[in-house]
Short mmCIF file of C-alpha atoms in Angstrom, two decimals:
data_model
loop_
_atom_site.label_atom_id
_atom_site.label_comp_id
_atom_site.label_asym_id
_atom_site.label_seq_id
_atom_site.Cartn_x
_atom_site.Cartn_y
_atom_site.Cartn_z
CA MET A 73 -82.44 -7.81 -131.37
CA SER A 74 -83.44 -8.12 -127.76
CA PHE A 75 -82.27 -5.40 -125.50
CA ILE A 76 -81.86 -7.48 -122.49
CA ASP A 77 -78.48 -9.78 -122.33
CA VAL A 78 -79.74 -13.45 -122.85
CA TYR A 79 -76.05 -14.60 -123.18
CA LEU A 80 -74.88 -16.51 -120.40
CA ASN A 81 -71.31 -16.44 -119.25
CA TYR A 82 -69.20 -19.54 -119.05
CA SER A 83 -69.31 -20.63 -115.60
CA CYS A 84 -72.84 -19.82 -115.69
CA TYR A 85 -73.68 -21.61 -118.72
CA ASN A 86 -71.54 -24.77 -117.89
CA ARG A 87 -73.33 -25.27 -114.50
CA LEU A 88 -76.78 -25.27 -115.86
CA LYS A 89 -75.77 -27.53 -118.63
CA VAL A 90 -74.41 -30.34 -116.56
CA TYR A 91 -77.42 -29.87 -114.25
CA TYR A 92 -80.34 -30.06 -117.08
CA GLU A 93 -78.45 -33.17 -118.73
CA ARG A 94 -78.94 -35.05 -115.55
CA SER A 95 -82.50 -34.26 -115.02
CA GLN A 96 -85.21 -36.62 -115.26
CA LEU A 97 -88.97 -36.49 -115.55
CA THR A 98 -90.53 -38.16 -112.52
CA GLY A 99 -93.56 -39.79 -112.12
CA LEU A 100 -95.05 -36.75 -110.56
CA GLY A 101 -93.75 -34.33 -113.48
CA ARG A 102 -95.50 -36.91 -116.01
CA GLY A 103 -98.91 -36.07 -114.13
CA TYR A 104 -98.25 -32.53 -114.30
CA LEU A 105 -97.68 -32.91 -117.64
CA GLY A 106 -100.93 -34.86 -118.63
CA GLU A 107 -102.88 -32.42 -116.56
CA SER A 108 -101.38 -29.30 -118.24
CA ILE A 109 -102.12 -31.06 -121.75
CA ASP A 110 -105.33 -31.42 -120.85
CA VAL A 111 -105.82 -27.80 -120.09
CA LEU A 112 -104.81 -26.89 -123.31
CA LYS A 113 -107.24 -29.49 -125.19
CA LYS A 114 -109.98 -28.00 -123.34
CA GLY A 115 -109.13 -24.86 -124.77
CA GLY A 116 -109.23 -25.88 -128.05
CA ILE A 117 -105.45 -26.83 -128.95
CA ASN A 118 -104.21 -29.61 -130.75
CA THR A 119 -101.53 -30.71 -128.52
CA SER A 120 -100.55 -33.76 -130.92
CA PRO A 121 -97.98 -31.91 -132.89
CA TYR A 122 -96.19 -30.87 -129.57
CA TYR A 123 -96.16 -33.63 -127.34
CA LYS A 124 -92.43 -34.71 -127.45
CA LEU A 125 -91.61 -30.98 -126.91
CA PHE A 126 -94.03 -30.64 -123.77
CA GLU A 127 -92.35 -33.81 -122.66
CA GLU A 128 -89.15 -32.51 -122.95
CA LEU A 129 -90.12 -29.04 -121.06
CA ALA A 130 -91.55 -31.25 -118.21
CA ARG A 131 -88.10 -32.98 -117.87
CA LEU A 132 -86.51 -29.58 -117.62
CA PHE A 133 -88.78 -28.30 -115.47
CA SER A 134 -88.78 -31.31 -113.01
CA GLY A 135 -85.23 -29.89 -112.21
CA ASP A 136 -87.08 -26.93 -110.38
CA ASP A 137 -84.15 -26.57 -107.79
CA ALA A 138 -82.10 -25.19 -110.47
CA SER A 139 -83.86 -21.85 -110.19
CA ILE A 140 -82.58 -21.95 -106.28
CA ARG A 141 -79.20 -22.78 -107.15
CA TYR A 142 -78.76 -20.55 -109.94
CA GLY A 143 -81.79 -18.44 -110.30
CA ILE A 144 -84.95 -18.33 -112.14
CA ILE A 145 -83.64 -15.80 -115.06
CA PRO A 146 -80.43 -17.37 -116.02
CA SER A 147 -82.06 -21.14 -115.88
CA CYS A 148 -85.30 -19.98 -117.97
CA ILE A 149 -82.85 -18.38 -120.71
CA TYR A 150 -81.29 -21.71 -120.79
CA ILE A 151 -84.32 -23.74 -121.32
CA ASN A 152 -85.34 -21.22 -124.12
CA TYR A 153 -82.41 -21.88 -125.78
CA LEU A 154 -82.63 -25.71 -125.52
CA LEU A 155 -85.85 -25.55 -126.38
CA ASN A 156 -84.96 -23.50 -129.53
CA LYS A 157 -82.12 -25.87 -130.31
CA ASN A 158 -84.56 -28.77 -130.33
CA MET A 159 -87.09 -27.47 -132.56
CA ARG A 160 -84.55 -25.89 -135.19
CA ALA A 161 -83.21 -29.57 -135.24
CA ASN A 162 -86.18 -31.81 -134.98
CA TYR A 163 -89.29 -29.98 -135.48
CA GLY A 164 -88.63 -27.15 -138.24
CA TYR A 165 -92.60 -27.61 -139.32
CA LEU A 166 -93.25 -26.15 -135.71
CA TYR A 167 -90.68 -23.42 -135.36
CA ASN A 168 -92.69 -20.16 -135.50
CA GLU A 169 -94.37 -17.55 -133.18
CA GLU A 170 -97.40 -19.68 -133.14
CA SER A 171 -95.95 -22.29 -131.58
CA PHE A 172 -94.22 -20.42 -128.93
CA LYS A 173 -97.47 -19.03 -127.90
CA ILE A 174 -98.76 -22.75 -127.01
CA LEU A 175 -95.59 -23.45 -125.45
CA LYS A 176 -95.48 -20.24 -123.59
CA LEU A 177 -99.44 -21.57 -122.28
CA PHE A 178 -98.15 -24.91 -121.60
CA ASP A 179 -95.67 -23.61 -119.34
CA HIS A 180 -98.08 -21.18 -117.58
CA ASN A 181 -100.44 -24.51 -116.83
CA TYR A 182 -97.57 -26.16 -115.85
CA SER A 183 -96.51 -24.17 -113.04
CA ILE A 184 -99.85 -23.46 -112.04
CA LYS A 185 -100.50 -27.20 -111.60
CA LYS A 186 -97.17 -27.81 -109.73
CA TYR A 187 -96.92 -24.74 -107.77
CA ASN A 188 -100.09 -23.28 -107.63
CA ASN A 189 -98.33 -19.93 -109.00
CA LEU A 190 -96.44 -18.63 -111.29
CA LYS A 191 -93.40 -17.79 -109.65
CA ASN A 192 -90.99 -20.41 -110.92
CA SER A 193 -92.48 -20.31 -114.34
CA CYS A 194 -90.10 -19.69 -117.46
CA GLU A 195 -93.52 -18.25 -119.25
CA SER A 196 -91.81 -14.77 -119.61
CA TYR A 197 -88.72 -16.22 -121.03
CA ILE A 198 -90.23 -18.84 -123.65
CA ARG A 199 -89.84 -17.13 -127.03
CA PHE A 200 -88.82 -17.53 -130.69
CA LEU A 201 -85.22 -16.60 -131.10
CA ASP A 202 -84.67 -14.88 -134.29
CA THR A 203 -81.61 -16.10 -136.71
CA ASN A 204 -79.36 -13.73 -135.63
CA GLU A 205 -79.86 -13.94 -131.97
CA TYR A 206 -79.99 -17.96 -131.81
CA LYS A 207 -76.72 -18.35 -134.03
CA SER A 208 -74.79 -15.75 -131.67
CA MET A 209 -75.82 -18.04 -129.11
CA ASP A 210 -75.25 -21.18 -130.47
CA VAL A 211 -71.52 -19.80 -131.66
CA LEU A 212 -71.11 -18.50 -128.36
CA TYR A 213 -71.90 -21.81 -126.76
CA GLU A 214 -69.98 -23.88 -129.10
CA LEU A 215 -66.84 -21.76 -128.13
CA TYR A 216 -67.54 -22.69 -124.50
CA TYR A 217 -67.37 -26.29 -125.38
CA LEU A 218 -64.18 -25.82 -127.24
CA TYR A 219 -62.56 -24.12 -124.30
CA ASP A 220 -63.69 -26.89 -122.29
CA GLN A 221 -61.63 -29.38 -124.70
CA LEU A 222 -59.01 -26.99 -124.50
CA VAL A 223 -58.63 -27.26 -120.70
CA SER A 224 -59.31 -30.79 -120.19
CA SER A 225 -56.59 -33.24 -118.97
CA ASN A 226 -56.68 -35.32 -122.32
CA ILE A 227 -55.10 -32.14 -124.24
CA GLN A 228 -53.11 -30.08 -121.54
CA ASN A 229 -49.59 -31.93 -122.28
CA ASN A 230 -50.35 -32.05 -126.21
CA ILE A 231 -48.84 -28.79 -127.91
CA GLY A 232 -50.37 -29.79 -131.12
CA LEU A 233 -53.87 -30.75 -130.19
CA SER A 234 -53.83 -27.35 -127.90
CA CYS A 235 -52.96 -25.43 -131.10
CA ALA A 236 -55.50 -27.17 -132.76
CA TYR A 237 -58.51 -25.89 -130.80
CA ILE A 238 -57.16 -22.63 -130.39
CA SER A 239 -57.09 -22.39 -133.78
CA LEU A 240 -60.61 -23.77 -133.85
CA LEU A 241 -61.60 -21.13 -131.31
CA ALA A 242 -60.26 -18.06 -133.29
CA ARG A 243 -62.19 -19.26 -136.75
CA HIS A 244 -64.93 -19.46 -134.45
CA TYR A 245 -64.42 -15.66 -133.28
CA ARG A 246 -64.21 -14.74 -136.49
CA ASN A 247 -67.33 -16.50 -137.44
CA ILE A 248 -69.40 -14.99 -134.47
CA LEU A 249 -68.08 -11.53 -135.52
CA ASP A 250 -69.51 -12.12 -139.04
CA ILE A 251 -73.00 -12.33 -137.55
CA PRO A 252 -74.84 -8.99 -138.47
CA ASN A 253 -75.65 -6.21 -135.13
CA VAL A 254 -73.47 -8.37 -132.57
CA SER A 255 -74.59 -7.12 -129.32
CA LYS A 256 -72.75 -5.29 -126.62
CA PHE A 257 -73.75 -8.47 -124.42
CA LEU A 258 -72.58 -10.86 -126.46
CA LEU A 259 -69.31 -8.75 -127.10
CA SER A 260 -68.74 -8.51 -123.18
CA LYS A 261 -69.12 -12.62 -122.91
CA LEU A 262 -66.42 -12.98 -126.14
CA GLU A 263 -63.88 -10.68 -124.56
CA SER A 264 -64.11 -12.69 -121.13
CA LEU A 265 -63.77 -15.83 -122.71
CA LYS A 266 -61.00 -14.63 -124.80
CA GLU A 267 -59.10 -13.52 -121.54
CA LEU A 268 -59.15 -17.12 -120.39
CA ILE A 269 -57.89 -18.59 -123.50
CA VAL A 270 -55.01 -16.07 -124.04
CA GLU A 271 -54.27 -16.75 -120.01
CA ARG A 272 -54.06 -20.17 -121.14
CA GLU A 273 -51.50 -19.68 -124.15
CA LYS A 274 -49.21 -17.61 -121.84
CA ASN A 275 -49.60 -20.21 -118.99
CA PHE A 276 -48.31 -23.04 -121.26
CA LYS A 277 -46.28 -20.94 -123.39
CA LEU A 278 -47.88 -22.27 -126.39
CA LYS A 279 -46.39 -20.69 -129.92
CA CYS A 280 -49.40 -21.59 -132.17
CA SER A 281 -50.03 -20.06 -135.88
CA LEU A 282 -53.28 -18.61 -135.39
CA THR A 283 -53.66 -17.37 -131.59
CA LEU A 284 -56.62 -15.25 -130.03
CA PRO A 285 -54.57 -12.00 -129.50
CA GLN A 286 -54.86 -12.02 -133.12
CA ILE A 287 -58.75 -11.81 -133.12
CA THR A 288 -59.54 -7.64 -132.40
CA LEU A 289 -62.92 -7.19 -130.85
CA PRO A 290 -64.23 -3.66 -130.15
CA THR A 291 -63.37 -2.18 -126.97
CA GLU A 292 -64.65 1.54 -126.99
CA ASP A 293 -67.96 2.08 -125.06
CA THR A 294 -70.36 3.04 -127.94
CA THR A 295 -73.99 4.38 -127.96
CA ASN A 296 -75.38 2.14 -130.45
CA SER A 297 -76.75 -1.69 -130.43
CA VAL A 298 -73.55 -2.82 -131.80
CA GLY A 299 -71.16 -1.52 -128.97
CA HIS A 300 -69.98 -2.90 -125.34
CA TYR A 301 -68.62 -1.24 -122.14
CA GLY A 302 -65.03 -1.38 -122.34
CA LYS A 303 -61.94 -0.74 -120.51
CA LYS A 304 -61.76 3.06 -121.17
CA ASN A 305 -65.56 3.17 -119.34
CA LYS A 306 -65.40 1.10 -116.39
CA ASN A 307 -67.49 3.12 -114.38
CA LYS A 308 -70.25 2.82 -116.97
CA LYS A 309 -69.70 -0.81 -116.73
CA LYS A 310 -69.94 -1.14 -113.19
CA ASP A 311 -72.96 0.95 -113.14
CA TYR A 312 -74.74 -1.36 -115.59
CA MET A 313 -73.57 -4.38 -113.70
CA GLU A 314 -74.67 -3.26 -110.27
CA LYS A 315 -78.10 -2.10 -112.07
CA HIS A 316 -78.69 -5.41 -114.20
CA ASN A 317 -77.66 -7.79 -111.19
CA MET A 318 -80.64 -6.80 -108.88
CA TYR A 319 -82.56 -9.46 -110.61
CA ASN A 320 -80.68 -12.52 -108.97
CA ILE A 321 -80.23 -10.93 -105.69
CA GLN A 322 -83.85 -9.99 -105.46
CA TYR A 323 -84.71 -13.64 -106.10
CA TYR A 324 -82.28 -14.79 -103.30
CA GLN A 325 -83.62 -12.56 -101.03
CA GLU A 326 -87.21 -13.55 -101.86
CA GLN A 327 -86.21 -17.41 -100.78
CA GLY A 328 -85.47 -15.99 -97.27
CA SER A 329 -82.66 -18.65 -97.02
CA GLN A 330 -79.32 -18.18 -95.14
CA ASP A 331 -77.41 -21.20 -96.36
CA LYS A 332 -74.09 -20.56 -97.71
CA LYS A 333 -73.80 -23.47 -99.96
CA LEU A 334 -77.09 -22.03 -101.83
CA LYS A 335 -75.85 -18.39 -101.83
CA THR A 336 -72.48 -19.61 -102.82
CA HIS A 337 -74.56 -21.45 -106.04
CA ILE A 338 -76.39 -18.45 -106.96
CA THR A 339 -73.65 -16.11 -106.94
CA CYS A 340 -72.28 -18.23 -109.85
CA CYS A 341 -74.78 -17.39 -112.01
CA ARG A 342 -75.65 -13.85 -110.58
CA GLY A 343 -73.17 -12.33 -113.00
CA PHE A 344 -74.55 -14.01 -115.86
CA LEU A 345 -75.19 -10.43 -117.35
CA ILE A 346 -71.57 -9.66 -117.30
CA GLU A 347 -68.71 -12.25 -117.06
CA GLY A 348 -66.46 -11.62 -114.27
CA LEU A 349 -68.56 -9.93 -111.94
CA THR A 350 -68.04 -12.89 -109.17
CA LYS A 351 -64.24 -12.94 -109.58
#
């Protein structure tokens, strides 16, 4: 299990999801793709099995202003999640630590070819996710999808469908808590999303048979890897938030931009470590 928080909050995940779904591989991107593959070939690496993966990474890397809008760290974390998801679904025979070493090399070469530096490289974040970590991410992001459906205009005035989605959300909460060694970072995202769902239930006066208040999440601050910072230790949670949000603050300062719109975009994902920081 990683000590670093790799779970994106709801608002940051949604922004990155929409952004990268629209990202297109440009002509220039194809040029960098070919050049990066050539470097690997010269190093004696058989690139043929990885071509489609390289191509998909190049498409994602074509959306390079995501690192400016939302920050390099959350962008790379999301790209790595997509990469793991794609490989699990379509390239099981390549899904291992050795393949990720090759993918990291491709990322390194691509960044050098495109930027002549590694400032926008995701090399440090491209990695194999173990089963529990991947499953935790996947279920969390499925929860985000279900919440999107719950608040969509098609369902807002349909009590039956609203309760059906709340029931699905509650079941997914129970599933994710069955995963061994659930991290405190994940629990904080679950708690924040739960608050949004409960608020939705109250606002629409829903009386569903299965509701989110019935799902109990750990709230006490603990010293082990499973706990998370709860309401009884707000100062410790605040210190943690301030310490770890330095990543994107530093990135924004390095850009030297005073553009207010740009700053707003970055703020949306600046709190990706702890949901609710920017509320």
